[in-house]
Coordinates of C-alpha atoms in Angstrom, one line a residue:
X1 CA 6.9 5.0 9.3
X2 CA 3.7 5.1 7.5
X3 CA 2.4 2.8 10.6
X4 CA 3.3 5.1 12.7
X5 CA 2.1 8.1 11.0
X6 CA -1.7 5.8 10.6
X7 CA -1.4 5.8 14.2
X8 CA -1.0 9.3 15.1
X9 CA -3.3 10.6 12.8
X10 CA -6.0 8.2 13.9
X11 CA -5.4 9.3 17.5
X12 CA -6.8 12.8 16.7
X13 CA -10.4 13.4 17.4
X14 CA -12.8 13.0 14.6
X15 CA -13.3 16.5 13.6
X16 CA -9.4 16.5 13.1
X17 CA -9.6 13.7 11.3
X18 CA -11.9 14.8 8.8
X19 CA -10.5 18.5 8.7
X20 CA -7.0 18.7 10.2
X21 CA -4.6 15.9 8.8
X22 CA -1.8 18.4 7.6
X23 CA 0.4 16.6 5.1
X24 CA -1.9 13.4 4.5
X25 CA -2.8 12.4 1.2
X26 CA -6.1 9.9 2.2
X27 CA -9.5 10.0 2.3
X28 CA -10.5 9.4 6.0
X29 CA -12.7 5.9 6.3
X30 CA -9.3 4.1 7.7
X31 CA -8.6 6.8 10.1
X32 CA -12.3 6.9 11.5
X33 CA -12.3 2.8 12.0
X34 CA -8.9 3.1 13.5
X35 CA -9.9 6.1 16.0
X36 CA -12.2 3.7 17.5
X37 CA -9.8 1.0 17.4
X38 CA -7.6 2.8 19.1
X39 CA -9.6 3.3 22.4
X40 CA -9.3 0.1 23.2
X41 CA -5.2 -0.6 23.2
X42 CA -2.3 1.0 21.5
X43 CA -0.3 -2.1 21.5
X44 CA 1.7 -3.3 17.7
X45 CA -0.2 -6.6 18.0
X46 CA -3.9 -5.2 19.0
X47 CA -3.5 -2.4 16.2
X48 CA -2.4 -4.9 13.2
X49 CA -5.2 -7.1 14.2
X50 CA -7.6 -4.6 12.8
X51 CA -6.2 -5.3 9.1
X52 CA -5.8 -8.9 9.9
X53 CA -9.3 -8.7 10.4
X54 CA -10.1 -7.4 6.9
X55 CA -7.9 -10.0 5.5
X56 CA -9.5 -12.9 6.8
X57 CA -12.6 -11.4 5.9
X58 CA -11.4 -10.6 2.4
X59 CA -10.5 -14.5 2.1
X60 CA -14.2 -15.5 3.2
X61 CA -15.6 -13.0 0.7
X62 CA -13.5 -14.2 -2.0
X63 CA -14.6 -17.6 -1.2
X64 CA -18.3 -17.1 -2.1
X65 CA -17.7 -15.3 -5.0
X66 CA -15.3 -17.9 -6.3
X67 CA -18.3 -20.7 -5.7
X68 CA -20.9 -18.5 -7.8
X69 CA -18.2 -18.7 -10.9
X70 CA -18.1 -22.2 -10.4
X71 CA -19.2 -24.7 -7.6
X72 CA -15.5 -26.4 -6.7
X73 CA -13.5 -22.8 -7.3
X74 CA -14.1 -21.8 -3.6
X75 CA -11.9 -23.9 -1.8
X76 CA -8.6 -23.0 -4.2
X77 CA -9.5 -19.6 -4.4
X78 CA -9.5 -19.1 -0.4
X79 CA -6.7 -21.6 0.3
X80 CA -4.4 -19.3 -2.7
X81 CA -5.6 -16.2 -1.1
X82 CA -4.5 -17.4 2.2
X83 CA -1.1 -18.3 1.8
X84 CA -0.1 -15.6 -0.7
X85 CA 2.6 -13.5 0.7
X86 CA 1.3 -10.2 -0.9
X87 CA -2.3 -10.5 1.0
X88 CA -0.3 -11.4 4.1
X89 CA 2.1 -8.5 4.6
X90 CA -0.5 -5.9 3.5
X91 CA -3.0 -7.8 6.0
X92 CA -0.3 -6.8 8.3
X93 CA 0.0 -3.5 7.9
X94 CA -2.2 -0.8 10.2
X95 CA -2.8 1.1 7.1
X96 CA -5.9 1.0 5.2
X97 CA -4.9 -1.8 2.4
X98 CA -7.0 -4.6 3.6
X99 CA -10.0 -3.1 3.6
X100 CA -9.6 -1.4 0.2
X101 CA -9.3 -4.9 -1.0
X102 CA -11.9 -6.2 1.0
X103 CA -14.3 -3.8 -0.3
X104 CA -13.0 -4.6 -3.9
X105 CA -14.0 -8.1 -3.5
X106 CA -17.1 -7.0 -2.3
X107 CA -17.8 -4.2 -4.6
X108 CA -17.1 -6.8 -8.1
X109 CA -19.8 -9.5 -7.2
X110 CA -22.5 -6.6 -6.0
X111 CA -21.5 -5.2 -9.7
X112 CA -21.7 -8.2 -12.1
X113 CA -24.6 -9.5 -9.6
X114 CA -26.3 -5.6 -10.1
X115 CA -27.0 -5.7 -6.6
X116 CA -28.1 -2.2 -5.0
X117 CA -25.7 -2.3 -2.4
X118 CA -23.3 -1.5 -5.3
X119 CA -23.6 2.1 -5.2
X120 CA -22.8 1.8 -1.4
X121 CA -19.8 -0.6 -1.8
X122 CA -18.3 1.5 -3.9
X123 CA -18.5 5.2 -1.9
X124 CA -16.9 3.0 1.1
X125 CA -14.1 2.5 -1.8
X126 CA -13.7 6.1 -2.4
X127 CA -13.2 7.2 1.2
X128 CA -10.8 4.6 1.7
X129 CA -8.5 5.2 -0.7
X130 CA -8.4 7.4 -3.9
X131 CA -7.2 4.8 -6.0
X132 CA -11.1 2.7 -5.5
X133 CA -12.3 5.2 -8.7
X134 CA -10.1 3.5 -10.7
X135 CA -11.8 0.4 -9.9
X136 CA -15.2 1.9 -10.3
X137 CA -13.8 2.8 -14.0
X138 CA -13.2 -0.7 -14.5
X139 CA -16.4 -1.4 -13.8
X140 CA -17.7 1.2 -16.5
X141 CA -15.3 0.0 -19.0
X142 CA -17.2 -3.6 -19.1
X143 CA -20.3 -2.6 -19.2
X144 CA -19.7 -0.1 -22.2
X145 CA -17.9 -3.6 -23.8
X146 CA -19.9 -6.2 -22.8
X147 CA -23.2 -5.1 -21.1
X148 CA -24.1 -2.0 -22.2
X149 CA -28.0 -2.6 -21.2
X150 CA -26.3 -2.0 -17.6
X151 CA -25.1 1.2 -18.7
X152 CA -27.9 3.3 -17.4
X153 CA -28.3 1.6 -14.1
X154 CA -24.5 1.4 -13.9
X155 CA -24.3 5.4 -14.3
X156 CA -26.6 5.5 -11.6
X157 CA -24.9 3.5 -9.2
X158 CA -22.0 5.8 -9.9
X159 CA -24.0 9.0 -9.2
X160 CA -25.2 7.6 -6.2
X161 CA -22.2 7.1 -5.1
X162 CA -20.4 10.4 -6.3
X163 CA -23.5 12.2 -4.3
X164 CA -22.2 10.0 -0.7
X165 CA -18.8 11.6 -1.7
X166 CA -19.7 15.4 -2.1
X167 CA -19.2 16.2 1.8
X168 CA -15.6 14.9 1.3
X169 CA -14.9 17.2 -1.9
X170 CA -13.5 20.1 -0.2
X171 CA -11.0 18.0 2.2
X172 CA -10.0 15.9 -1.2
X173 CA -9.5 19.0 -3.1
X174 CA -7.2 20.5 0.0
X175 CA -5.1 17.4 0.2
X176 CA -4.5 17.7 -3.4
X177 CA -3.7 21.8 -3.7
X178 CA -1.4 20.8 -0.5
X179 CA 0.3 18.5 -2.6
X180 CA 1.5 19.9 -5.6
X181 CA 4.2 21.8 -3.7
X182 CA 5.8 18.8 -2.6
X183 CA 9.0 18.9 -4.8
X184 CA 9.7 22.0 -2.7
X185 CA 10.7 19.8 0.0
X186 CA 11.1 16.5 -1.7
X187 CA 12.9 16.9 -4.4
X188 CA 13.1 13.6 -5.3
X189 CA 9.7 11.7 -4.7
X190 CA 8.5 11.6 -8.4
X191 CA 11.5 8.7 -8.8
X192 CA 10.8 6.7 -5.7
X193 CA 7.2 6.8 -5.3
X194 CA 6.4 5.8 -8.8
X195 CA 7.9 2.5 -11.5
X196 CA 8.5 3.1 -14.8
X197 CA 5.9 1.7 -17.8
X198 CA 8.2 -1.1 -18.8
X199 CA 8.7 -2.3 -15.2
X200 CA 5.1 -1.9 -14.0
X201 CA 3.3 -4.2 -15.5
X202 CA 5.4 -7.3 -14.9
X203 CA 6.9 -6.0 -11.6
X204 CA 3.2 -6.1 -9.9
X205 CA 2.0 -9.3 -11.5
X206 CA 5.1 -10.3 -9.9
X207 CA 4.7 -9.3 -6.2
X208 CA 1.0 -10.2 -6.3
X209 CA 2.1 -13.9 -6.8
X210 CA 5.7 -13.6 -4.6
X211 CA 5.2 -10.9 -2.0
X212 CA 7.6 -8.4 -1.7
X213 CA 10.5 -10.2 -2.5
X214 CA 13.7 -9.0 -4.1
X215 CA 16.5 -10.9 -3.1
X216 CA 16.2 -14.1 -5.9
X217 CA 18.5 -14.1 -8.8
X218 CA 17.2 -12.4 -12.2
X219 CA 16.2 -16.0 -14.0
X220 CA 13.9 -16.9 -10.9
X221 CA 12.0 -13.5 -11.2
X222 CA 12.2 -14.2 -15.1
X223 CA 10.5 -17.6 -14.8
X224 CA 7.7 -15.9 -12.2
X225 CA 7.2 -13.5 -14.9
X226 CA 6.7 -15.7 -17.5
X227 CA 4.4 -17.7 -16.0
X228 CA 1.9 -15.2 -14.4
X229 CA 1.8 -13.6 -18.2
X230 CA 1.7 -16.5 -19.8
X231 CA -1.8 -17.8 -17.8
X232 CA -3.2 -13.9 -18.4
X233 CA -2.2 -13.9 -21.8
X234 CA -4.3 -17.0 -22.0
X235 CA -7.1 -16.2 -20.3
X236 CA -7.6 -13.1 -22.1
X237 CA -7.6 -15.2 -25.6
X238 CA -10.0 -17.7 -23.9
X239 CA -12.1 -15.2 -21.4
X240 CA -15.5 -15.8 -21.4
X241 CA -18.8 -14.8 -19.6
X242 CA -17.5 -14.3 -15.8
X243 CA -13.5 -14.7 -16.8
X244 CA -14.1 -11.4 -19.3
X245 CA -15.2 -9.4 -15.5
X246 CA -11.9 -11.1 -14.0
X247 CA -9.2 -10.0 -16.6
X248 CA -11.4 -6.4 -17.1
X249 CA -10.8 -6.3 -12.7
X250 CA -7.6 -6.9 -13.4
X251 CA -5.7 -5.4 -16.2
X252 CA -8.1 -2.0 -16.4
X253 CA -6.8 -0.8 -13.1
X254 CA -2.9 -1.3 -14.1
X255 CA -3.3 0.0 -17.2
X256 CA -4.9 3.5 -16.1
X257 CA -2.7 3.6 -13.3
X258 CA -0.1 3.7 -15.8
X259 CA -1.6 6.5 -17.4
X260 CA -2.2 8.1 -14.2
X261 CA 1.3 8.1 -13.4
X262 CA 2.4 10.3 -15.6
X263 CA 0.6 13.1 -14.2
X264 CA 0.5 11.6 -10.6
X265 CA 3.4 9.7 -10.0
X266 CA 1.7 6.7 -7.6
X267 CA 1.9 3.3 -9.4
X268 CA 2.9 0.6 -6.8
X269 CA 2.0 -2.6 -6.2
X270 CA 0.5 -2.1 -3.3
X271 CA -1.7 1.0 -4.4
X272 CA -3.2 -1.7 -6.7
X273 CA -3.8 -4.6 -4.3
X274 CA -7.6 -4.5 -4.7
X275 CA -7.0 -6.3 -8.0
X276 CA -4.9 -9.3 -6.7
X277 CA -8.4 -11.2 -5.9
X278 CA -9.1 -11.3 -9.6
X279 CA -5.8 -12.5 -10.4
X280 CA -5.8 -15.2 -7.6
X281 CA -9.2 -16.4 -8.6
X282 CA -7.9 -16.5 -12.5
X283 CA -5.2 -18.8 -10.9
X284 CA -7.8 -20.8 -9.1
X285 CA -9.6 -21.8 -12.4
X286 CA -5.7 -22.8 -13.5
X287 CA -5.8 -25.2 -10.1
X288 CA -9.3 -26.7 -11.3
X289 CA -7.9 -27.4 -14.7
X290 CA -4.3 -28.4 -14.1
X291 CA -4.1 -29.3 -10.5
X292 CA -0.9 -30.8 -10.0
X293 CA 1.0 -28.9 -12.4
X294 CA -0.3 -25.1 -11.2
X295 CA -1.2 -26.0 -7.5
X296 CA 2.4 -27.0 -6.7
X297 CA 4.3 -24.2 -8.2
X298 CA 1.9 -22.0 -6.5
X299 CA 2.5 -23.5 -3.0
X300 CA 6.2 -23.5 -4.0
X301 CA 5.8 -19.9 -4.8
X302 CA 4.1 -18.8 -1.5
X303 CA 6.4 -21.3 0.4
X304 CA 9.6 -19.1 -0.8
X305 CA 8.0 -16.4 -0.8
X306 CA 7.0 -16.0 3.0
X307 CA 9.8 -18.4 4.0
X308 CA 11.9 -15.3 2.8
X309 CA 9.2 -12.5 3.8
X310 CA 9.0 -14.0 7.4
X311 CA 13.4 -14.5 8.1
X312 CA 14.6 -11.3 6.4
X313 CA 14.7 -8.6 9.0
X314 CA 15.1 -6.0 5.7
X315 CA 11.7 -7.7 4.0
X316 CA 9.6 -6.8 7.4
X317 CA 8.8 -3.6 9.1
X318 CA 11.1 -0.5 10.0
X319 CA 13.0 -0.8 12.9
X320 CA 11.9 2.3 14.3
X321 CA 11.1 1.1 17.7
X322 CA 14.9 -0.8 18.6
X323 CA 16.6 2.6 17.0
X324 CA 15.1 4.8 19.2
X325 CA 15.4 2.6 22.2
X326 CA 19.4 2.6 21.2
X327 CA 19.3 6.5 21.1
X328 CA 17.6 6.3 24.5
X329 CA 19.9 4.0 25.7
X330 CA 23.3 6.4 24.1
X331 CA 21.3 9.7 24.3
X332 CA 21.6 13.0 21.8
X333 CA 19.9 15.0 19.8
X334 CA 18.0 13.9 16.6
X335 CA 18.5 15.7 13.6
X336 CA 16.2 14.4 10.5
X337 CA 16.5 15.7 7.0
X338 CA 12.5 16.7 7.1
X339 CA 10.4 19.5 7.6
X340 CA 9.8 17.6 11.5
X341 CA 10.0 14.7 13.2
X342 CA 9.5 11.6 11.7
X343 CA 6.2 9.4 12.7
X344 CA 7.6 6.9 14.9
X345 CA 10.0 9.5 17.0
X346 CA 6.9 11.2 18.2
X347 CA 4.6 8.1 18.4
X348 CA 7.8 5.7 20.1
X349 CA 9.6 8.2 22.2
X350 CA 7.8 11.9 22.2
X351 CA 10.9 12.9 24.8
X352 CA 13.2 12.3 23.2
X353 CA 14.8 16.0 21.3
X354 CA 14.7 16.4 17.5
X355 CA 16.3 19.1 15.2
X356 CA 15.1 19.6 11.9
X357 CA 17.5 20.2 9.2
X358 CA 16.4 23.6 8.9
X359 CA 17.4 24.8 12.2
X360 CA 20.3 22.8 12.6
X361 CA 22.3 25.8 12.0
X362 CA 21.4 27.9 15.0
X363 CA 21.4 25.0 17.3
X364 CA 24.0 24.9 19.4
X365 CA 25.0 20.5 19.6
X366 CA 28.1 19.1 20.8
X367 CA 26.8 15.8 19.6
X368 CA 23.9 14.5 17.4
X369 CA 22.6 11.8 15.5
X370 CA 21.6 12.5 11.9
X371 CA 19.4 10.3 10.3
X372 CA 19.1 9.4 6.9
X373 CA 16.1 8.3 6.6
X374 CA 14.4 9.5 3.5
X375 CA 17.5 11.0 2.2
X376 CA 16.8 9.6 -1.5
X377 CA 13.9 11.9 -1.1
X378 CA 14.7 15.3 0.9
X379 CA 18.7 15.6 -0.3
X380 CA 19.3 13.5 -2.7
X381 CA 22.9 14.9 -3.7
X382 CA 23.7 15.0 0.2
X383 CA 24.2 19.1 0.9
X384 CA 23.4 18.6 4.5
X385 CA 26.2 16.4 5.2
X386 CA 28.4 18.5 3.7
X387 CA 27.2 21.6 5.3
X388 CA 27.3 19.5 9.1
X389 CA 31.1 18.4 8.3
X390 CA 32.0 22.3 6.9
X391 CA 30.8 23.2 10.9
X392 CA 33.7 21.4 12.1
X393 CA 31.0 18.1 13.1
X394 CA 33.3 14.8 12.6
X395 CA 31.6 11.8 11.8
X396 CA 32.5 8.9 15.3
X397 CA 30.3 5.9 13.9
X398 CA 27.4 4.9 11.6
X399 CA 24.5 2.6 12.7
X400 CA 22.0 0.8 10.6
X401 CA 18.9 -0.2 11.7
X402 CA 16.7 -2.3 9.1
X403 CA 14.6 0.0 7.0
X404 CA 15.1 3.1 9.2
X405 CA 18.7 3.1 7.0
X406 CA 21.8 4.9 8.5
X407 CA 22.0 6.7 11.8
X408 CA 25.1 9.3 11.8
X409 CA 26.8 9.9 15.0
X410 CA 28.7 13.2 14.9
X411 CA 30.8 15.4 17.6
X412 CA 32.4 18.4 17.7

């Protein structure tokens, strides 16, 4: 879905793309690289080879920072940044993750280094994704702790970059007046975009270390847990010099996402994955001073952890693209619970009709298929099925495609 959505969006011209992405919540230095991407295929493979790209890069950068904290961290830094199934699926993904972590990775060095290119780094941050202040706050928050002599030319890095942003100010405020009607139409974002306080914290520590994983029993997640706090909780006692920049990369950003969220309900995992370089680099020094011990439960971890990522169809991507083939195949109208069509139906098969909710009413259907895609969010308590069945509409049969969820098939 959001793949899909990346795509189409990025297909507009650039003036669109700076001014006319209705409904998108994202600053637009993705959508400009992908534009250009874009020219030269349209293909699933060429388009998440852009992110890929980032990725790989994102290991190399991680690589020379690792060998400035020490001269033999390199080597287990890239190789855990590799084979970790978090940095794999998001470097996967034709969204703008991988670069928002990319830039992190370069942005942290360039600070504690107080490079100029800092100021720089750290505007490409802000129009990638709105969430790259809160790593320029973390940067703030250890220099007013531990190197306040940097305050001055840290404030003016930040100007700097604030001053880059200004021409985006109006199209960031837009986004955000747009948004604050969305519980009109989806009345029940706030509970699935957004984890609870007591889950957050351990929940991401978790999925930066296993991917996104959910089907192991409660005492394996339990033991994950444990272990990831256990080596923060100890390197926070024992942080010293470069280890104090590590833990302030990666607990400042979880903890004022926290805060954030209740005002903006946004903390996920994967909103925060420009801090899983810190913790993979505090679990390299681990490697370097308990090698057998750490470095085989961390390839155990990553070996279950894509092992199950890459043979669980309902781990992966939507199936978007072999449910709307199916409806080709068996064809009738599309009906979606949403104010229009969804992504993939005008980016996988623009031919085929679709009915909004809305309108269903007035539209005249012998048949249909009703999706239920994003139910949780547009009718949670289910109102338009009962209004379709008090029309007379039957239910014949109900489909399921991996993450695209139930496909209703109803005639009258």
């Amino acid at each position: 879905m959001d793949e899909a959505s990346q795509a189409q969006q990025s297909s507009l011209s650039l003036t669109q793309i700076w001014s006319g992405r209705a409904g998108d919540f994202h600053p637009p230095l993705f959508y400009v690289l992908a534009h250009f991407w874009l020219q030269f295929g349209r293909s699933e493979t060429w388009l998440r080879l852009l992110p890929v790209s980032f990725g790989i890069l994102n290991i190399i950068a991680l690589y020379f920072f690792a060998k400035h904290i020490h001269p033999r961290l390199g080597l287990p830094a890239a190789f855990l940044l590799a084979i970790n199934p978090f940095h794999i699926y998001y470097s996967q993904e034709f969204r703008m993750y991988s670069l928002l972590t990319f830039l992190g990775t370069l942005s942290m060095p360039a600070f504690y280094k107080k490079h100029w290119s800092l100021f720089l780094l750290n505007a490409l941050l802000l129009y990638t994704h709105y969430a790259g202040i809160i790593l320029i706050l973390a940067q703030f928050v250890y220099v007013i702790v531990f190197d306040r002599k940097y305050l001055r030319t840290s404030t003016f890095h930040f100007l700097l970059s604030v001053a880059l942003f200004l021409p985006w100010l109006p199209q960031f405020f837009a986004q955000f007046q747009s948004g604050t009607g969305i519980d009109t139409y989806l009345p029940g974002w706030r509970n699935l975009l957004t984890l609870s306080p007591l889950k957050a914290i351990p929940l991401i520590l978790f999925k930066f270390v296993a991917g996104r994983i959910d089907l192991l029993p409660r005492w394996i997640y339990a033991v994950y847990i444990v272990f990831v706090l256990a080596v923060t909780a100890a390197g926070v006692v024992l942080a010293r010099g470069k280890r104090r920049l590590l833990y302030t990369w990666l607990g400042v950003p979880i903890v004022a996402s926290l805060v954030i969220s209740f005002v903006i309900p946004q903390t996920q995992p994967f909103r925060l994955i420009f801090t899983l370089p810190a913790l993979v680099l505090l679990l390299a020094e681990a490697v370097l001073r308990w090698p057998r011990t750490f470095l085989t439960l961390l390839i155990y971890i990553a070996i279950v952890g894509n092992y199950t990522y890459f043979t669980r169809p309902r781990l992966q991507r939507e199936q978007w693209r072999q449910a709307l083939e199916f409806i080709r195949i068996q064809p009738a109208p599309m009906v979606v619970k949403f104010p229009g069509a969804f992504a993939p139906m005008t980016w996988y098969a623009p031919d085929l009709p679709v009915i909004t909710a809305s309108s269903f009413p007035t539209a005249k259907l012998s048949d249909f298929y009703l999706f239920q895609y994003l139910t949780g969010l547009t009718d949670p308590q289910y109102k338009i099925d009962s209004q379709i069945q008090a029309s007379g509409y039957t239910l014949q049969k109900r489909y399921n495609f991996e993450g695209v969820g139930f496909i209703d098939y109803y005639h009258k």
